[in-house]
XYZ file of C-alpha atoms in Angstrom:
722
model
C 103.507 66.003 148.476
C 102.960 69.588 147.289
C 105.711 71.132 145.187
C 104.358 74.673 145.615
C 102.182 76.490 148.138
C 100.167 79.673 148.148
C 103.241 81.653 149.245
C 105.411 80.697 146.250
C 105.941 83.492 143.700
C 106.672 81.346 140.642
C 104.941 78.136 139.560
C 107.123 76.728 136.806
C 105.688 74.920 133.779
C 108.844 72.794 133.509
C 107.097 69.809 135.085
C 103.546 69.348 133.835
C 100.858 68.327 134.617
C 100.242 70.424 137.732
C 97.250 69.525 139.908
C 95.859 72.507 141.821
C 93.791 72.034 144.977
C 93.421 72.345 148.720
C 94.749 68.849 149.403
C 98.395 68.530 150.489
C 98.774 65.846 147.839
C 98.231 68.369 145.018
C 101.218 69.843 143.210
C 100.059 73.387 143.942
C 98.424 73.471 147.401
C 96.081 76.430 147.945
C 94.469 76.552 151.385
C 91.794 79.127 150.565
C 88.351 77.630 151.536
C 86.716 78.091 148.119
C 89.402 75.973 146.449
C 88.310 72.326 146.167
C 90.533 69.456 147.322
C 91.300 68.662 143.673
C 90.311 71.846 141.897
C 91.984 72.014 138.474
C 94.873 70.705 136.402
C 97.404 72.454 134.164
C 98.689 70.297 131.295
C 100.000 70.306 127.745
C 97.579 69.337 124.976
C 98.457 69.558 121.271
C 101.450 71.713 122.139
C 99.388 74.290 124.096
C 99.064 74.997 127.801
C 95.569 74.041 128.968
C 93.756 74.474 132.277
C 91.071 71.872 133.021
C 88.563 72.185 135.861
C 88.183 69.015 137.965
C 84.490 69.538 138.803
C 85.349 72.078 141.498
C 82.623 73.612 143.637
C 83.386 77.268 142.982
C 84.786 76.992 139.500
C 87.889 77.900 137.522
C 87.897 81.235 135.666
C 90.017 82.538 132.811
C 89.812 86.306 132.320
C 86.581 86.381 134.308
C 84.834 83.608 132.336
C 84.061 80.282 133.993
C 85.623 77.407 132.053
C 85.688 73.619 132.000
C 88.750 73.432 129.763
C 90.606 76.355 128.188
C 93.849 76.916 126.307
C 95.965 79.595 128.027
C 98.037 82.387 126.526
C 100.632 84.627 128.208
C 98.804 87.529 129.831
C 95.697 85.528 130.773
C 94.435 85.721 134.348
C 93.382 82.443 135.976
C 91.307 82.304 139.161
C 90.852 79.186 141.289
C 87.765 79.473 143.493
C 86.634 82.896 144.648
C 89.908 84.577 145.644
C 93.231 83.252 144.332
C 94.400 84.553 140.945
C 97.517 83.984 138.843
C 98.961 85.644 135.762
C 99.995 83.298 132.968
C 103.541 83.979 131.776
C 105.508 82.219 129.029
C 106.996 79.612 131.360
C 105.284 79.993 134.735
C 102.352 81.207 136.800
C 102.842 84.345 138.890
C 100.436 85.344 141.692
C 98.244 88.302 140.830
C 98.516 90.985 143.478
C 95.472 91.099 145.737
C 93.989 94.582 145.455
C 90.951 96.089 147.083
C 87.883 95.017 145.133
C 86.794 98.517 144.261
C 83.614 99.354 142.398
C 83.851 102.419 140.186
C 81.026 104.289 138.486
C 82.640 106.061 135.565
C 80.320 108.671 134.023
C 77.352 106.303 134.205
C 74.190 107.260 132.322
C 70.948 105.300 132.265
C 68.194 105.298 129.671
C 65.078 103.128 129.856
C 62.099 103.079 127.547
C 63.637 105.718 125.307
C 63.930 108.267 128.137
C 66.986 109.529 129.936
C 66.798 108.755 133.641
C 70.280 109.345 135.005
C 73.283 111.231 133.643
C 76.971 111.328 134.448
C 77.341 109.555 137.801
C 80.868 108.967 139.082
C 82.048 107.428 142.358
C 84.650 104.998 143.717
C 83.671 102.515 146.426
C 85.861 100.123 148.394
C 85.343 96.936 150.446
C 84.403 97.561 154.048
C 82.402 100.673 153.255
C 78.699 101.286 153.871
C 77.510 103.453 150.980
C 74.218 105.339 150.765
C 72.619 106.315 147.444
C 70.117 109.042 148.261
C 67.576 111.030 146.332
C 63.835 111.660 146.097
C 61.437 108.928 145.000
C 61.542 108.191 141.277
C 64.911 109.836 140.717
C 66.560 106.643 139.415
C 68.263 105.196 142.506
C 66.884 101.722 141.894
C 67.876 101.781 138.227
C 71.399 102.804 139.226
C 71.551 99.935 141.715
C 70.434 97.473 139.015
C 73.155 98.721 136.692
C 75.643 98.141 139.504
C 74.229 94.620 139.933
C 74.762 93.895 136.224
C 71.076 93.471 135.345
C 71.536 95.738 132.333
C 74.443 97.841 131.026
C 74.640 101.617 131.342
C 73.652 103.650 128.305
C 76.742 105.823 128.811
C 79.935 105.440 130.800
C 80.857 102.185 132.499
C 80.896 100.291 135.791
C 84.339 98.958 136.749
C 85.226 96.081 139.064
C 88.922 95.496 139.771
C 89.464 98.312 137.235
C 87.754 96.244 134.525
C 84.288 96.806 133.000
C 81.824 94.416 134.604
C 80.683 93.227 131.157
C 84.261 92.070 130.524
C 84.584 90.424 133.945
C 81.251 88.684 133.304
C 80.338 85.720 135.476
C 83.231 86.348 137.861
C 81.579 89.641 138.832
C 78.034 88.329 139.026
C 79.179 85.540 141.316
C 80.317 88.086 143.874
C 77.220 90.316 143.939
C 74.292 89.900 146.302
C 71.168 91.875 145.346
C 68.210 92.419 147.689
C 65.149 94.109 146.123
C 62.815 96.374 148.034
C 60.155 93.712 148.496
C 60.856 90.899 150.936
C 61.177 87.479 149.312
C 60.527 85.184 152.251
C 58.162 82.247 152.639
C 55.837 83.320 155.434
C 54.918 79.868 156.746
C 58.548 78.784 157.083
C 60.577 79.770 160.122
C 63.598 82.052 159.931
C 65.996 79.109 160.086
C 63.991 77.135 157.515
C 63.966 80.054 155.070
C 67.739 80.356 155.264
C 68.341 76.594 155.263
C 66.127 76.191 152.191
C 68.091 78.909 150.394
C 71.332 77.212 151.438
C 70.138 73.876 150.019
C 69.556 75.506 146.625
C 72.584 77.793 146.570
C 75.186 75.651 148.303
C 73.996 72.188 147.348
C 77.516 70.998 146.590
C 78.592 71.596 150.190
C 78.055 68.872 152.751
C 75.077 69.058 155.102
C 77.411 69.965 157.994
C 79.045 72.770 156.005
C 75.645 74.168 155.010
C 74.430 74.044 158.611
C 77.551 75.887 159.728
C 77.018 78.539 157.042
C 73.388 79.003 158.161
C 74.552 79.532 161.753
C 77.161 82.041 160.592
C 74.700 84.238 158.743
C 72.106 84.019 161.530
C 74.721 85.339 163.949
C 75.874 87.953 161.473
C 72.400 89.469 161.069
C 71.615 88.959 164.784
C 68.603 86.695 164.165
C 69.718 83.586 166.081
C 67.244 84.315 168.831
C 64.377 84.357 166.321
C 65.318 81.208 164.406
C 62.092 79.357 165.235
C 59.695 82.198 164.483
C 57.618 82.013 161.292
C 58.544 84.756 158.848
C 54.926 85.968 158.922
C 55.294 87.293 162.493
C 58.572 89.159 161.973
C 58.803 92.932 161.934
C 59.821 94.755 158.770
C 63.395 95.184 159.953
C 63.698 91.542 160.954
C 62.362 90.389 157.573
C 64.937 92.552 155.832
C 67.718 91.067 157.949
C 66.620 87.549 156.991
C 66.710 88.602 153.315
C 70.247 89.880 153.887
C 71.190 86.573 155.520
C 70.011 84.651 152.447
C 72.316 86.682 150.197
C 75.227 86.362 152.636
C 75.186 82.574 152.345
C 77.509 82.774 149.339
C 79.756 85.352 151.019
C 79.459 87.974 148.269
C 82.068 90.677 147.969
C 79.346 93.276 147.427
C 75.818 93.561 148.829
C 73.277 95.828 147.096
C 70.044 96.705 148.913
C 67.134 98.612 147.383
C 65.329 100.806 149.944
C 65.998 98.459 152.910
C 64.602 100.946 155.463
C 61.259 101.592 153.733
C 58.376 101.210 156.181
C 60.613 100.917 159.265
C 60.287 103.077 162.361
C 63.387 105.089 163.377
C 64.520 102.501 165.939
C 64.358 99.563 163.514
C 65.878 101.731 160.790
C 68.915 102.493 162.957
C 69.177 98.871 164.091
C 69.214 97.597 160.492
C 71.820 100.154 159.401
C 74.030 99.260 162.354
C 73.738 95.608 161.383
C 74.726 96.435 157.795
C 77.707 98.389 159.124
C 78.909 95.308 160.999
C 78.642 93.301 157.769
C 80.644 95.954 155.928
C 83.329 95.906 158.623
C 83.998 92.273 157.756
C 85.149 93.349 154.290
C 81.916 93.461 152.280
C 81.032 96.504 150.206
C 77.446 97.373 151.192
C 75.426 99.807 149.055
C 71.901 100.938 150.021
C 69.437 103.209 148.283
C 67.218 105.395 150.431
C 65.125 108.552 150.416
C 65.371 109.037 154.176
C 67.422 111.995 155.381
C 67.485 110.673 158.945
C 69.993 107.897 158.221
C 72.526 109.925 156.202
C 75.036 110.181 159.072
C 75.198 106.374 159.407
C 76.877 105.905 156.007
C 80.611 106.063 155.329
C 80.021 107.724 151.956
C 76.953 109.215 150.336
C 76.062 109.491 146.657
C 73.234 111.993 146.172
C 71.116 112.234 143.005
C 69.075 115.327 142.203
C 66.505 116.118 139.528
C 67.487 118.784 137.017
C 65.718 119.214 133.699
C 63.712 115.980 134.164
C 66.971 114.019 134.411
C 68.730 112.800 137.563
C 72.260 114.077 137.979
C 74.886 113.574 140.633
C 74.718 116.339 143.229
C 77.239 115.057 145.761
C 79.687 112.246 146.459
C 81.657 112.116 149.681
C 81.470 111.951 153.450
C 78.034 112.634 154.976
C 79.393 115.262 157.376
C 80.338 117.399 154.376
C 77.043 116.947 152.541
C 75.304 120.188 153.530
C 78.363 122.312 152.829
C 78.953 120.531 149.547
C 75.411 121.317 148.417
C 75.460 124.865 149.738
C 72.554 124.468 152.176
C 72.305 124.847 155.952
C 69.460 122.613 157.107
C 68.704 118.946 156.475
C 65.065 119.877 155.936
C 66.082 121.879 152.858
C 67.928 118.958 151.274
C 65.080 117.042 149.653
C 63.197 120.153 148.667
C 66.223 121.253 146.657
C 66.862 117.822 145.172
C 63.293 117.080 144.144
C 62.483 120.472 142.673
C 65.675 120.821 140.700
C 67.476 123.482 142.633
C 70.862 124.680 141.371
C 73.538 122.046 141.744
C 77.039 123.038 142.843
C 79.555 123.151 140.049
C 82.780 121.224 139.961
C 84.653 124.468 140.736
C 82.843 124.688 144.059
C 83.828 121.162 145.022
C 87.025 119.980 146.581
C 89.624 119.769 143.867
C 91.910 117.455 145.730
C 91.364 113.736 145.807
C 91.268 112.201 149.291
C 93.889 109.838 150.539
C 91.585 106.872 150.186
C 91.078 107.230 146.414
C 91.497 104.205 144.241
C 94.598 104.127 142.054
C 94.420 106.392 139.060
C 91.589 108.629 140.293
C 91.104 111.903 138.517
C 90.511 115.148 140.412
C 86.976 116.405 140.245
C 86.090 119.090 137.806
C 88.778 118.319 135.203
C 86.348 116.708 132.804
C 88.216 113.396 132.707
C 86.714 109.931 132.794
C 87.364 107.625 135.719
C 88.983 104.810 133.802
C 91.268 104.036 136.704
C 88.894 104.844 139.540
C 87.011 107.647 141.248
C 87.588 109.558 144.376
C 86.736 107.472 147.361
C 87.217 110.047 150.106
C 87.055 113.345 148.272
C 83.864 115.338 148.754
C 82.774 116.013 145.221
C 79.924 118.449 144.810
C 79.131 117.650 141.203
C 79.512 115.000 138.514
C 82.816 113.268 138.877
C 82.845 111.396 135.604
C 82.586 112.248 131.919
C 81.722 115.830 130.935
C 78.170 116.421 129.756
C 79.126 116.883 126.122
C 80.754 113.440 126.034
C 77.570 111.590 127.027
C 76.282 109.432 124.184
C 72.854 107.873 124.681
C 72.087 105.068 122.228
C 68.654 104.435 120.828
C 66.342 102.309 123.008
C 66.611 99.418 120.568
C 70.356 99.211 121.079
C 70.118 98.836 124.869
C 69.868 95.151 125.888
C 66.813 94.235 127.922
C 68.931 92.535 130.572
C 67.920 88.941 129.771
C 71.460 87.912 128.918
C 72.683 89.399 132.195
C 70.055 87.444 134.121
C 71.019 84.239 132.331
C 74.685 84.932 133.021
C 73.849 85.460 136.687
C 72.160 82.055 136.803
C 75.136 80.427 135.070
C 77.528 82.110 137.507
C 75.823 80.441 140.476
C 75.041 77.035 138.999
C 78.490 75.690 139.834
C 77.707 75.960 143.559
C 74.016 75.050 143.316
C 72.554 71.629 144.013
C 71.820 69.220 141.180
C 68.425 68.803 139.558
C 67.240 65.957 141.794
C 68.352 67.641 145.025
C 66.703 70.927 144.023
C 63.490 69.119 143.106
C 63.452 67.368 146.480
C 64.038 70.616 148.397
C 61.355 72.551 146.504
C 58.915 69.697 147.068
C 59.759 69.592 150.782
C 59.244 73.343 151.065
C 55.867 73.247 149.286
C 54.674 70.293 151.367
C 55.736 71.999 154.595
C 53.930 75.199 153.659
C 50.772 73.287 152.725
C 50.847 71.229 155.904
C 51.196 74.291 158.121
C 48.278 76.061 156.484
C 45.528 74.304 158.460
C 42.650 75.841 156.495
C 44.191 74.969 153.128
C 44.861 71.387 154.227
C 41.310 71.024 155.523
C 39.903 72.377 152.250
C 41.999 69.995 150.190
C 40.663 67.021 152.131
C 37.135 68.353 152.560
C 36.478 69.363 148.943
C 36.411 65.877 147.348
C 34.331 64.540 150.250
C 31.777 67.357 150.107
C 31.540 67.476 146.306
C 31.343 63.697 146.048
C 28.495 63.717 148.555
C 26.666 66.389 146.521
C 26.933 64.224 143.409
C 25.435 61.291 145.281
C 22.581 63.335 146.776
C 21.586 65.058 143.525
C 21.861 62.021 141.234
C 19.326 59.911 143.076
C 17.447 59.040 139.855
C 19.783 59.685 136.898
C 18.316 57.023 134.609
C 21.796 55.951 133.588
C 25.375 56.023 134.966
C 26.737 58.667 132.577
C 25.773 61.751 134.659
C 27.464 60.304 137.755
C 30.630 59.523 135.807
C 30.471 62.952 134.213
C 30.251 64.933 137.463
C 33.057 62.846 138.921
C 35.209 63.820 135.944
C 34.272 67.497 136.227
C 35.096 67.563 139.937
C 38.503 65.973 139.246
C 39.241 68.723 136.704
C 38.134 71.336 139.245
C 40.398 69.905 141.946
C 43.439 70.105 139.650
C 42.623 73.661 138.606
C 41.819 74.891 142.086
C 44.981 73.406 143.604
C 47.324 75.075 141.134
C 45.844 78.195 139.529
C 47.211 80.582 142.177
C 50.405 78.757 142.996
C 53.006 80.013 140.527
C 51.848 83.624 140.366
C 51.709 83.805 144.179
C 55.409 83.037 144.662
C 56.795 84.537 141.467
C 59.142 86.920 143.297
C 60.591 84.145 145.443
C 60.958 81.942 142.373
C 62.966 84.630 140.582
C 65.252 85.070 143.590
C 65.983 81.348 143.614
C 66.173 81.145 139.819
C 68.793 83.875 139.669
C 70.721 81.913 142.287
C 70.914 78.868 140.026
C 67.681 76.915 140.506
C 66.639 74.932 137.427
C 63.216 75.250 135.806
C 62.898 71.466 135.580
C 63.436 71.105 139.325
C 60.880 73.778 140.188
C 58.106 72.626 137.880
C 58.890 68.972 138.546
C 58.529 69.477 142.298
C 55.280 71.405 141.895
C 53.718 68.846 139.562
C 54.923 65.899 141.645
C 53.515 67.313 144.887
C 50.161 68.250 143.363
C 49.857 64.829 141.729
C 50.409 63.199 145.115
C 47.746 65.439 146.667
C 45.467 64.758 143.688
C 45.809 61.002 144.120
C 44.421 61.297 147.655
C 41.645 63.642 146.520
C 40.558 61.519 143.546
C 40.613 58.359 145.671
C 38.388 60.029 148.295
C 36.051 61.347 145.598
C 35.730 57.923 143.977
C 35.186 56.271 147.346
C 32.363 58.653 148.327
C 30.609 58.491 144.935
C 30.831 54.741 144.554
C 29.799 53.791 148.076
C 27.329 56.656 148.405
C 25.547 55.745 145.178
C 24.958 52.258 146.489
C 23.029 53.640 149.441
C 21.130 56.406 147.612
C 20.052 54.703 144.393
C 16.776 52.845 144.859
C 15.640 49.529 143.409
C 14.386 51.252 140.249
C 17.939 52.455 139.567
C 19.656 49.158 140.272
C 20.908 48.972 136.682
C 22.663 52.313 137.185
C 24.636 50.993 140.126
C 25.560 47.882 138.152
C 27.014 50.115 135.433
C 28.975 52.018 138.082
C 30.238 48.811 139.689
C 31.267 47.441 136.301
C 34.107 49.988 136.236
C 36.941 48.792 138.470
C 38.406 50.922 141.243
C 41.770 51.280 139.527
C 40.180 52.224 136.206
C 37.969 54.841 137.843
C 40.805 56.359 139.875
C 43.180 56.099 136.902
C 40.898 58.067 134.565
C 40.210 60.490 137.398
C 43.943 61.059 137.839
C 44.445 61.613 134.108
C 41.760 64.267 133.984
C 42.984 65.751 137.310
C 46.455 66.027 135.763
C 44.899 67.867 132.828
C 43.256 70.357 135.173
C 46.494 70.671 137.133
C 48.503 71.483 134.004
C 45.901 73.994 132.826
C 45.907 75.677 136.239
C 49.705 75.955 136.223
C 49.574 77.373 132.693
C 47.094 80.078 133.729
C 49.177 80.801 136.822
C 52.180 81.222 134.529
C 50.404 83.648 132.215
C 48.491 85.677 134.816
C 49.949 88.887 136.186
C 48.191 88.645 139.553
C 46.474 86.068 141.755
C 43.179 87.881 141.192
C 43.491 87.513 137.425
C 44.288 83.811 137.777
C 41.251 83.193 139.990
C 39.031 85.207 137.647
C 39.909 82.782 134.855
C 38.513 79.763 136.733
C 34.878 80.109 135.511
C 36.052 80.485 131.913
C 38.060 77.300 132.261
C 35.485 75.186 134.104
C 32.156 76.113 132.485
C 33.089 74.840 128.987
C 33.925 71.460 130.553
C 30.333 71.319 131.833
C 28.355 73.088 129.125
C 30.064 71.520 126.098
C 29.013 68.022 127.107
C 26.411 65.409 126.311
C 25.031 65.731 129.850
C 24.471 69.507 129.657
C 22.966 69.467 126.145
C 20.790 66.428 126.780
C 22.467 64.351 124.041
C 23.276 61.735 126.643
C 19.620 60.611 126.413
C 19.828 60.182 122.640
C 20.792 56.635 121.566
C 24.212 56.520 119.951
C 22.685 54.721 116.975
C 20.852 57.937 116.085
C 22.423 61.186 114.837
C 23.894 62.986 117.860
C 26.951 64.894 118.999
C 29.625 63.816 121.489
C 30.288 60.429 119.929
C 33.649 58.702 120.438
C 36.472 60.472 118.649
C 36.879 57.566 116.189
C 33.279 58.016 115.014
C 33.649 61.802 114.902
C 36.788 61.650 112.778
C 35.140 59.126 110.489
C 32.523 61.781 109.653
C 34.122 65.170 110.332
C 32.055 68.333 109.910
C 32.402 69.538 106.312
C 34.652 66.619 105.414
C 34.224 63.970 102.756
C 32.231 61.131 104.265
C 30.017 58.336 103.169
C 26.500 59.234 102.135
C 24.897 57.879 105.340
C 27.397 59.657 107.590
C 26.943 62.902 105.674
C 23.180 62.704 106.113
C 23.646 62.092 109.865
C 25.910 65.098 110.107
C 23.469 67.321 108.277
C 20.656 66.183 110.575
C 22.636 67.472 113.553
C 22.321 71.057 112.414
C 24.965 73.785 112.358
C 24.806 74.630 116.064
C 25.186 71.037 117.216
C 28.074 70.489 114.835
C 29.816 73.601 116.184
C 29.337 72.491 119.795
C 30.563 69.011 118.875
C 33.764 70.415 117.402
C 34.398 72.786 120.327
C 33.961 69.956 122.811
C 36.923 68.106 121.280
C 39.186 70.505 123.210
C 37.488 69.716 126.548
C 38.998 67.140 128.896
C 35.563 66.034 130.101
C 34.516 64.592 126.715
C 37.172 61.855 126.261
C 37.287 61.208 130.021
C 33.548 60.421 130.136
C 33.756 58.223 127.047
C 36.718 56.388 128.588
C 34.866 55.750 131.831
C 31.544 54.943 130.154
C 32.347 53.583 126.653
C 29.441 53.525 124.194
C 28.252 50.694 121.986
C 28.015 52.020 118.418
C 27.227 48.675 116.801
C 24.787 47.154 119.279
C 27.201 44.259 119.780
C 29.143 45.690 122.714
C 31.696 48.454 122.824
C 34.801 48.190 120.697
C 38.273 48.181 122.267
C 39.535 50.155 119.284
C 36.993 52.887 119.942
C 37.844 52.910 123.666
C 41.564 53.236 122.922
C 40.744 56.121 120.582
C 39.075 58.066 123.402
C 41.907 57.279 125.809
C 44.412 58.480 123.195
C 42.319 61.641 122.743
C 42.613 62.343 126.480
C 46.359 61.680 126.439
C 46.821 64.028 123.479
C 45.024 66.793 125.390
C 47.166 66.060 128.460
C 50.384 66.210 126.421
C 49.323 69.419 124.683
C 48.542 71.043 128.040
C 51.935 70.284 129.547
C 53.713 71.192 126.314
C 51.974 74.582 126.412
C 52.922 74.923 130.098
C 56.613 74.273 129.390
C 56.806 76.603 126.391
C 54.724 79.277 128.111
C 56.783 79.135 131.291
C 60.098 79.528 129.476
C 58.716 82.364 127.359
C 57.100 84.242 130.248
C 60.079 83.788 132.549
C 62.187 86.233 130.571
C 59.639 88.999 131.129
C 59.017 88.437 134.844
C 62.068 90.362 136.145
C 60.905 93.540 134.414
C 57.271 92.931 135.439
C 58.108 92.721 139.148
C 60.700 95.467 139.058
C 64.106 93.835 138.548
């Protein structure tokens, strides 16, 4: 039975341990929904008071940092779940007073790439407000929003949350922020409900299926998209797509929602409808902040922060109620507003602004124009016609090298959400399901995946009607398998990079994402390689005449499993190479343009293309098994006979021979059609050498993919505008 409840004002340490949780059997029973049934435990360890998290869903935080186990000191602040906080005293816990979760911009300045973008922005925002950040294009609104989201720190001033700098609050802050970039991040072939359910699986994987379904229904109702739940995202209007993006971020019930240009491209009716929807979300206690360059929606905001260009730097021109905007800026018509802001018209001074702070100001707010920082808050209701933060002479802009690139903030954001996210296996399953669903619904893509191995296999059969030997048929089968792996994957990662980053920042693991992709494509490849082998093997039997009967016997000598197995190995090589190129490429077009450069060497650097396949292996020739090649390496110390054979090849042949060692087609062909170097039958040792060669290339490809993906991932947020 609980000894204390949420209403008790003093939780004594006289009787430890104390189990904290939502269950009535816990010592301290907290009924807030984000508190787990058995959430945490307070105990003595080595003479110190320790809090230990009991694998709770939403985590235990000490001074804003998520912990598993932490020694406590008097003055520490402990949070259980998302809402309930206590102060640690010498002999007890005392509830921390619940205050409005205000966001304060205190003299914020922004510098990127060595250039000042924004100077001296000050404002105080409260839950339940719909805030507009306005200004002409390129003025720095998006950069200001990203600073508010914690993607990188301000170059001057600070951003406060609960009257604490967000860098100090850390993961506790990032856990409560929802950020929606300007570009929609939906999967077009999934329906509205499937997009949101998929996001819920990744973000709220530790909830039960029933709880996730209920959360999906809640956000669909909240953004008024229940009636469109079965529509594919591809057919939605711009405003509807934006509302679905909002719904995805609302799944975690953030305290603050930041939207970058949500009304861009919308007609006036959809613009007003979206803003009204955002107002309803704000009225439920969420702080909603939108950037915009549209004058037509100004009156729909509770407060407006206006940025203007002056001296090639954006400065705060106004902060306050929209009905006082024109008077605060000293203009009469809305049409004059953007002309003044964009062309650097004179900004009103602090003396022209309202000196008094409105009744809704956060505690400790300083009156405008007194040149004081906003360490305790900023005016929330006062109409301030100039910078409300630090005076200009106090701005200190560090060198570009001293400003973090934001990677640590992105990693912290991922860590902040991982406690609620699904585990590796569940994430892998959901990503695989999503990819399979998207592939299945793309009728043309599905038809191409099935039709390609059939059509290409048939071409091999029709063109190799008199090959003289089986090697060319094996070779083209290998080349087609490489092509299928490349073609399936080369556009995949770059195409959904924005969606990947959204999910990654919400806690998705790299292993789950890549594992799902590779697993799905391997399953598809197994079907394709089996069809290819079937067509080539059966087709060759009907096309090859009596004079080529020995060729078919050589083909039939290779078992079905061996043929498909080697085909799958070389397909996997092509798949890994395609994913690597998709990781490195900036655009889908660049990835596709790389296909000829990847495929042609597999064909041209081969015994079939150079004609060496017709030269007996007992004579000097290139493209021998790797064991024979290593026995007499170019320029190496070899026996006299081997050296003579190497010299007879000539410099060009030796160069081509060496380059071909990096091609998948060389060891794959030698594995399928092993050669007899001694005239006494092929050697198992030589065959294993070629198989090992292929496996080394396969391992190197996927090692490069893993390293390349992790390295490139850090630069993707900046590349796509985060």
